[in-house]
Amino acid sequence: MSSHHQSVMFDESIIGLKLKSNGVYIDATFGRGGHALGILEKLGDQGKLIAFDQDITAIEYANQQFNDSRLRLIHSPFVNMHQILSEEELLGKIDGIFMDLGVSSPQLDNAERGFSFNTEGPLDMRMNQSSGISVAQWLVSADKVEIANVIYEFGEERKSRHIASAIKRFQQEQPIKTTLQLANIVASVVKTKKNKHPATRTFQAMRIFINQELTQLSETLKQTINLLAPEGRLCVISFHSIEDRIVKQFIQQHSKQKQLPKGLPIMNSGIEQTLLKDLGKSFASKEEVNNNKRSRSAILRIAQRTTKDVE
Ligand SMILES: C[S@@+](CC[C@H](N)C(=O)[O-])C[C@H]1O[C@@H](n2cnc3c(N)ncnc32)[C@H](O)[C@@H]1O
């Protein structure tokens, strides 16, 4: 089983979570457990870490490599965290939630998973292979307009319509089954600078779409409000602008005080209580970017759940 994943913005994340020795934490994206290990190292005997991953290989890896009674592993999309943890009466009791979005290096490096435009493999791209459909299956049923919209919306690719047309032309001869077939079709209509593969944006778009990454992220961010304890921290690392926009807007929306409409109860101060305090964003250091190319697009945003009083 492929195991290497270099954790991104490790120190910044661990500091950002402001870990309490006996706290209860969620790692929504376990991966290969790099950040999880950092969290566990700071927790005492009474501390707990609940870790999610929708990829069964991440959970199998954790079961083999982590022998720690403070760690609980859940094989599920993180969008189910509210439901699972409310059944256990953990609402309002979580001291920190960490999310390191996107795919892990073992997922990218395993050609069989179909995430890479550099290696030949089945065109799958599902993080959770036990549900949903692969990109290859989707491309059979989707029409040109739908394909173009996905590539434009989730990849911000200007040549989206040309790519969709090329895909449909290819499919008149044969179905697209592999990563390199798709990469070559895209490369036939998109030209980019030397160090960027022409299919980068298309693969990103299809991965986001097939895994419903943005809707899952928005839904889950909303859930964090009810899960976090007062002063609990939310730390999210995103890797592209579409993802970061969602995190940024969510934090801003809940950290700005709003004037309440007139006519509400007299006791009301007239200012709606904010639910989060925006603690800002940070980027990977130059040194980290030199050592780990993947970190160059990382943005870590941190927010803190407010106490009951208006801050
Ligand atoms: C960037 S990696 C995390 C790496 C990890 N922090 C580490 O240091 O090893 C992202 C992981 O989150 C998982 N993941 C992504 N989206 C998810 C979702 N919606 N629900 C659950 N797991 C998800 C992926 O399967 C992948 O294993």
Coordinates of C-alpha atoms and ligand atoms in Angstrom, one line a residue:
M1 CA 0.0 0.0 0.0
S2 CA 1.5 3.4 -1.0
S3 CA 2.1 5.4 2.1
H4 CA 4.0 8.6 1.6
H5 CA 2.2 11.9 1.9
Q6 CA 4.2 15.0 2.9
S7 CA 1.8 16.9 5.2
V8 CA 1.3 20.5 4.1
M9 CA 1.6 23.5 6.6
F10 CA 2.1 21.1 9.5
D11 CA 3.4 23.4 12.1
E12 CA 1.0 26.2 11.2
S13 CA -1.9 23.8 11.5
I14 CA -0.9 22.3 14.8
I15 CA -0.4 25.8 16.3
G16 CA -3.6 27.0 14.7
L17 CA -5.6 24.4 16.4
K18 CA -4.4 25.6 19.8
L19 CA -4.6 22.1 21.1
K20 CA -5.7 21.4 24.7
S21 CA -4.3 18.3 26.3
N22 CA -7.7 16.8 27.2
G23 CA -9.6 18.2 24.2
V24 CA -11.8 16.4 21.6
Y25 CA -10.7 17.1 18.0
I26 CA -11.8 16.1 14.5
D27 CA -9.4 15.5 11.6
A28 CA -11.9 15.4 8.7
T29 CA -9.3 14.3 6.1
F30 CA -7.0 11.7 7.7
G31 CA -5.0 10.8 4.5
R32 CA -1.8 9.2 5.8
G33 CA -2.3 10.7 9.2
G34 CA 0.6 13.2 9.2
H35 CA -1.5 16.0 10.9
A36 CA -3.3 13.4 13.0
L37 CA 0.0 12.3 14.4
G38 CA 0.9 15.9 15.3
I39 CA -2.4 16.3 17.0
L40 CA -2.1 13.0 19.0
E41 CA 1.4 14.0 20.1
K42 CA -0.1 17.1 21.8
L43 CA -3.0 15.3 23.4
G44 CA -2.9 13.8 26.9
D45 CA -4.5 10.5 28.0
Q46 CA -8.0 12.1 28.2
G47 CA -7.7 13.7 24.7
K48 CA -9.6 12.3 21.7
L49 CA -9.2 12.5 18.0
I50 CA -12.0 11.5 15.7
A51 CA -10.7 11.0 12.1
F52 CA -12.7 10.8 8.9
D53 CA -11.6 9.6 5.5
Q54 CA -13.9 8.5 2.6
D55 CA -11.1 6.5 1.1
I56 CA -10.9 3.0 2.5
T57 CA -7.2 2.7 1.8
A58 CA -6.6 5.6 4.2
I59 CA -8.6 3.9 6.9
E60 CA -6.8 0.6 6.3
Y61 CA -3.5 2.3 6.5
A62 CA -4.5 3.9 9.8
N63 CA -5.6 0.6 11.2
Q64 CA -2.2 -0.9 10.3
Q65 CA 0.0 2.0 11.4
F66 CA -1.8 3.7 14.3
N67 CA -2.3 1.8 17.5
D68 CA -3.8 4.5 19.7
S69 CA -6.9 4.2 21.9
R70 CA -7.4 8.0 21.7
L71 CA -7.9 7.8 17.9
R72 CA -11.2 6.8 16.4
L73 CA -11.4 6.2 12.7
I74 CA -14.6 6.7 10.6
H75 CA -14.8 5.6 7.0
S76 CA -17.2 8.2 5.7
P77 CA -17.4 11.4 3.8
F78 CA -16.9 14.2 6.3
V79 CA -20.3 15.6 5.3
N80 CA -21.7 13.0 7.7
M81 CA -19.9 14.3 10.7
H82 CA -22.8 16.3 12.2
Q83 CA -25.2 13.3 12.0
I84 CA -22.7 10.8 13.4
L85 CA -21.5 13.0 16.2
S86 CA -24.9 14.4 17.2
E87 CA -26.0 10.8 17.8
E88 CA -23.1 10.6 20.3
E89 CA -24.1 13.9 22.0
L90 CA -20.9 15.6 20.9
L91 CA -22.6 18.8 19.5
G92 CA -20.9 21.9 21.0
K93 CA -18.2 19.8 22.5
I94 CA -15.5 19.7 19.8
D95 CA -12.4 21.7 20.5
G96 CA -11.1 21.8 17.0
I97 CA -11.9 20.7 13.5
F98 CA -9.1 20.3 10.9
M99 CA -9.6 19.9 7.2
D100 CA -6.8 19.4 4.7
L101 CA -8.7 19.3 1.5
G102 CA -8.3 17.5 -1.8
V103 CA -6.4 14.3 -2.6
S104 CA -3.4 12.7 -1.0
S105 CA -0.1 11.8 -2.7
P106 CA -0.8 8.1 -2.5
Q107 CA -4.1 8.7 -4.3
L108 CA -2.4 10.7 -7.0
D109 CA 0.6 8.3 -7.3
N110 CA -1.5 5.1 -7.7
A111 CA -2.3 5.0 -11.4
E112 CA -5.2 2.6 -10.7
R113 CA -7.1 5.4 -9.0
G114 CA -7.2 7.5 -12.2
F115 CA -6.3 10.9 -10.8
S116 CA -3.1 11.4 -12.7
F117 CA -2.8 12.8 -16.3
N118 CA 0.8 11.5 -16.3
T119 CA 0.3 7.8 -15.8
E120 CA -2.0 5.4 -17.6
G121 CA -4.9 4.1 -15.5
P122 CA -8.6 3.6 -15.5
L123 CA -10.4 7.0 -15.7
D124 CA -12.0 6.8 -12.2
M125 CA -11.0 9.7 -9.8
R126 CA -13.4 8.7 -7.1
M127 CA -12.0 9.1 -3.6
N128 CA -14.7 6.8 -2.3
Q129 CA -14.7 3.9 -4.7
S130 CA -17.6 2.2 -2.9
S131 CA -20.1 4.7 -4.2
G132 CA -20.9 7.0 -7.1
I133 CA -19.7 6.7 -10.7
S134 CA -16.3 7.1 -12.3
V135 CA -15.4 9.9 -14.6
A136 CA -15.3 7.4 -17.5
Q137 CA -19.0 6.4 -16.7
W138 CA -20.0 10.0 -16.4
L139 CA -18.5 10.9 -19.7
V140 CA -20.6 8.3 -21.4
S141 CA -23.9 9.8 -20.2
A142 CA -23.0 13.5 -20.1
D143 CA -23.7 15.7 -23.1
K144 CA -21.3 18.3 -24.6
V145 CA -22.9 21.3 -22.7
E146 CA -22.7 19.5 -19.3
I147 CA -19.1 18.5 -19.9
A148 CA -18.1 22.0 -20.9
N149 CA -19.9 23.5 -17.9
V150 CA -18.1 21.2 -15.4
I151 CA -14.7 22.0 -17.0
Y152 CA -15.4 25.7 -16.9
E153 CA -17.0 25.9 -13.5
F154 CA -14.6 23.7 -11.5
G155 CA -11.5 24.1 -13.6
E156 CA -11.8 27.8 -14.6
E157 CA -10.7 26.5 -18.0
R158 CA -11.3 29.0 -20.9
K159 CA -11.1 26.3 -23.5
S160 CA -13.9 24.2 -21.9
R161 CA -16.1 24.1 -25.0
H162 CA -13.3 23.1 -27.3
I163 CA -12.4 20.3 -24.9
A164 CA -16.0 19.1 -24.6
S165 CA -16.3 19.0 -28.4
A166 CA -13.0 17.1 -28.7
I167 CA -14.3 14.6 -26.1
K168 CA -17.5 14.0 -28.0
R169 CA -15.6 13.6 -31.3
F170 CA -13.4 11.0 -29.8
Q171 CA -16.4 9.1 -28.3
Q172 CA -17.9 8.8 -31.8
E173 CA -15.1 6.3 -32.4
Q174 CA -14.7 4.7 -29.0
P175 CA -15.4 5.3 -25.3
I176 CA -12.8 7.2 -23.2
K177 CA -11.6 4.6 -20.7
T178 CA -8.2 5.8 -19.5
T179 CA -6.4 8.8 -18.0
L180 CA -4.0 9.2 -20.9
Q181 CA -6.8 9.1 -23.5
L182 CA -8.4 12.0 -21.7
A183 CA -5.1 13.8 -21.2
N184 CA -4.2 13.5 -24.9
I185 CA -7.6 14.7 -26.1
V186 CA -7.3 17.8 -23.9
A187 CA -3.7 18.3 -25.1
S188 CA -4.9 18.3 -28.7
V189 CA -6.9 21.5 -28.1
V190 CA -5.2 23.3 -25.1
K191 CA -1.7 24.8 -25.2
T192 CA -0.1 25.8 -22.0
K193 CA 3.3 27.0 -20.7
K194 CA 6.0 24.4 -20.6
N195 CA 5.8 23.6 -16.9
K196 CA 2.0 23.2 -16.8
H197 CA 0.3 20.1 -18.3
P198 CA -2.6 21.2 -20.6
A199 CA -4.9 18.8 -18.8
T200 CA -4.3 20.1 -15.3
R201 CA -7.5 22.2 -15.1
T202 CA -9.7 19.6 -16.8
F203 CA -8.6 16.8 -14.4
Q204 CA -9.1 19.2 -11.4
A205 CA -12.6 20.0 -12.7
M206 CA -13.6 16.4 -13.2
R207 CA -12.2 15.3 -9.8
I208 CA -14.1 18.1 -8.0
F209 CA -17.3 17.3 -9.9
I210 CA -17.2 13.5 -9.5
N211 CA -16.5 13.7 -5.8
Q212 CA -18.9 16.6 -5.2
E213 CA -16.1 18.3 -3.4
L214 CA -17.5 21.8 -3.3
T215 CA -21.1 21.0 -2.1
Q216 CA -19.6 18.6 0.5
L217 CA -17.3 21.4 1.7
S218 CA -20.0 24.0 2.0
E219 CA -22.4 21.6 3.8
T220 CA -19.7 20.5 6.2
L221 CA -18.5 24.1 7.0
K222 CA -22.1 24.9 8.1
Q223 CA -22.1 21.9 10.4
T224 CA -18.9 23.0 12.2
I225 CA -20.8 25.9 13.9
N226 CA -23.0 23.4 15.9
L227 CA -20.1 21.0 16.5
L228 CA -17.5 23.5 17.9
A229 CA -17.3 24.2 21.6
P230 CA -16.9 27.9 22.6
E231 CA -13.4 28.9 21.6
G232 CA -13.1 25.8 19.5
R233 CA -10.9 26.2 16.4
L234 CA -11.7 25.6 12.7
C235 CA -8.5 25.2 10.5
V236 CA -9.0 24.5 6.8
I237 CA -6.3 24.1 4.2
S238 CA -7.5 24.5 0.6
F239 CA -5.5 24.1 -2.6
H240 CA -7.3 26.2 -5.2
S241 CA -9.1 29.5 -5.5
I242 CA -12.6 28.0 -5.9
E243 CA -12.3 26.0 -2.7
D244 CA -10.6 28.9 -0.8
R245 CA -13.4 31.3 -1.8
I246 CA -16.0 29.0 -0.1
V247 CA -14.0 28.8 3.1
K248 CA -13.3 32.6 3.1
Q249 CA -16.9 33.5 2.5
F250 CA -18.2 31.1 5.1
I251 CA -15.8 32.5 7.8
Q252 CA -16.6 36.1 6.8
Q253 CA -20.3 35.5 6.8
H254 CA -20.3 34.3 10.4
S255 CA -17.7 36.7 11.7
K256 CA -19.3 40.0 10.7
Q257 CA -21.7 41.6 13.1
K258 CA -25.0 42.4 11.4
Q259 CA -27.5 45.0 12.5
L260 CA -30.8 43.3 13.3
P261 CA -34.0 44.6 11.8
K262 CA -36.0 47.1 13.9
G263 CA -39.0 45.8 15.8
L264 CA -37.3 42.8 17.5
P265 CA -37.6 42.3 21.3
I266 CA -36.5 45.3 23.4
M267 CA -33.9 43.2 25.2
N268 CA -32.1 42.8 21.9
S269 CA -28.9 44.8 21.7
G270 CA -29.6 45.4 18.0
I271 CA -26.5 43.6 16.9
E272 CA -26.6 40.0 16.0
Q273 CA -24.1 37.8 17.8
T274 CA -21.2 36.6 15.6
L275 CA -20.6 32.9 15.6
L276 CA -17.0 32.9 14.5
K277 CA -14.0 35.1 15.0
D278 CA -11.8 35.3 11.8
L279 CA -8.2 34.6 12.8
G280 CA -6.9 35.1 9.2
K281 CA -5.1 33.2 6.6
S282 CA -1.5 32.1 6.0
F283 CA 0.5 30.4 3.3
A284 CA 3.3 27.8 3.2
S285 CA 6.8 29.3 3.8
K286 CA 9.3 29.6 0.9
E287 CA 11.3 26.8 2.4
E288 CA 8.3 24.5 2.5
V289 CA 7.4 25.4 -1.1
N290 CA 10.9 24.6 -2.2
N291 CA 10.7 21.2 -0.5
N292 CA 7.1 20.3 -1.4
K293 CA 5.7 21.7 -4.7
R294 CA 2.2 20.8 -3.6
S295 CA 2.3 23.3 -0.8
R296 CA 2.7 26.3 -3.2
S297 CA -1.1 26.7 -3.6
A298 CA -2.0 25.9 0.0
I299 CA -4.0 28.5 2.0
L300 CA -4.7 27.9 5.7
R301 CA -7.6 29.7 7.1
I302 CA -8.4 29.7 10.8
A303 CA -11.5 30.8 12.7
Q304 CA -12.5 30.5 16.3
R305 CA -16.0 29.7 17.6
T306 CA -17.1 32.7 19.8
T307 CA -18.2 32.3 23.3
K308 CA -21.9 32.9 24.2
D309 CA -21.3 36.6 24.6
V310 CA -20.9 39.0 21.7
E311 CA -17.2 39.6 21.1
Ligands
LIG1 C1 -4.7 16.1 1.4 S1 -5.1 14.5 2.0 C2 -4.9 14.7 3.8 C3 -3.5 14.4 4.2 C4 -3.3 14.4 5.7 N1 -3.6 15.6 6.4 C5 -1.9 13.9 6.1 O1 -1.1 14.7 6.6 O2 -1.6 12.7 5.8 C6 -6.9 14.5 1.9 C7 -7.5 13.2 2.4 O3 -8.9 13.6 2.6 C8 -9.7 12.6 2.1 N2 -11.0 13.4 1.7 C9 -11.1 14.3 0.8 N3 -12.4 14.7 0.8 C10 -13.1 14.0 1.7 C11 -14.4 14.0 2.1 N4 -15.4 14.8 1.6 N5 -14.7 13.2 3.2 C12 -13.8 12.4 3.7 N6 -12.5 12.4 3.3 C13 -12.1 13.2 2.3 C14 -9.0 12.1 0.9 O4 -9.5 10.8 0.7 C15 -7.6 12.1 1.4 O5 -7.2 10.9 2.0

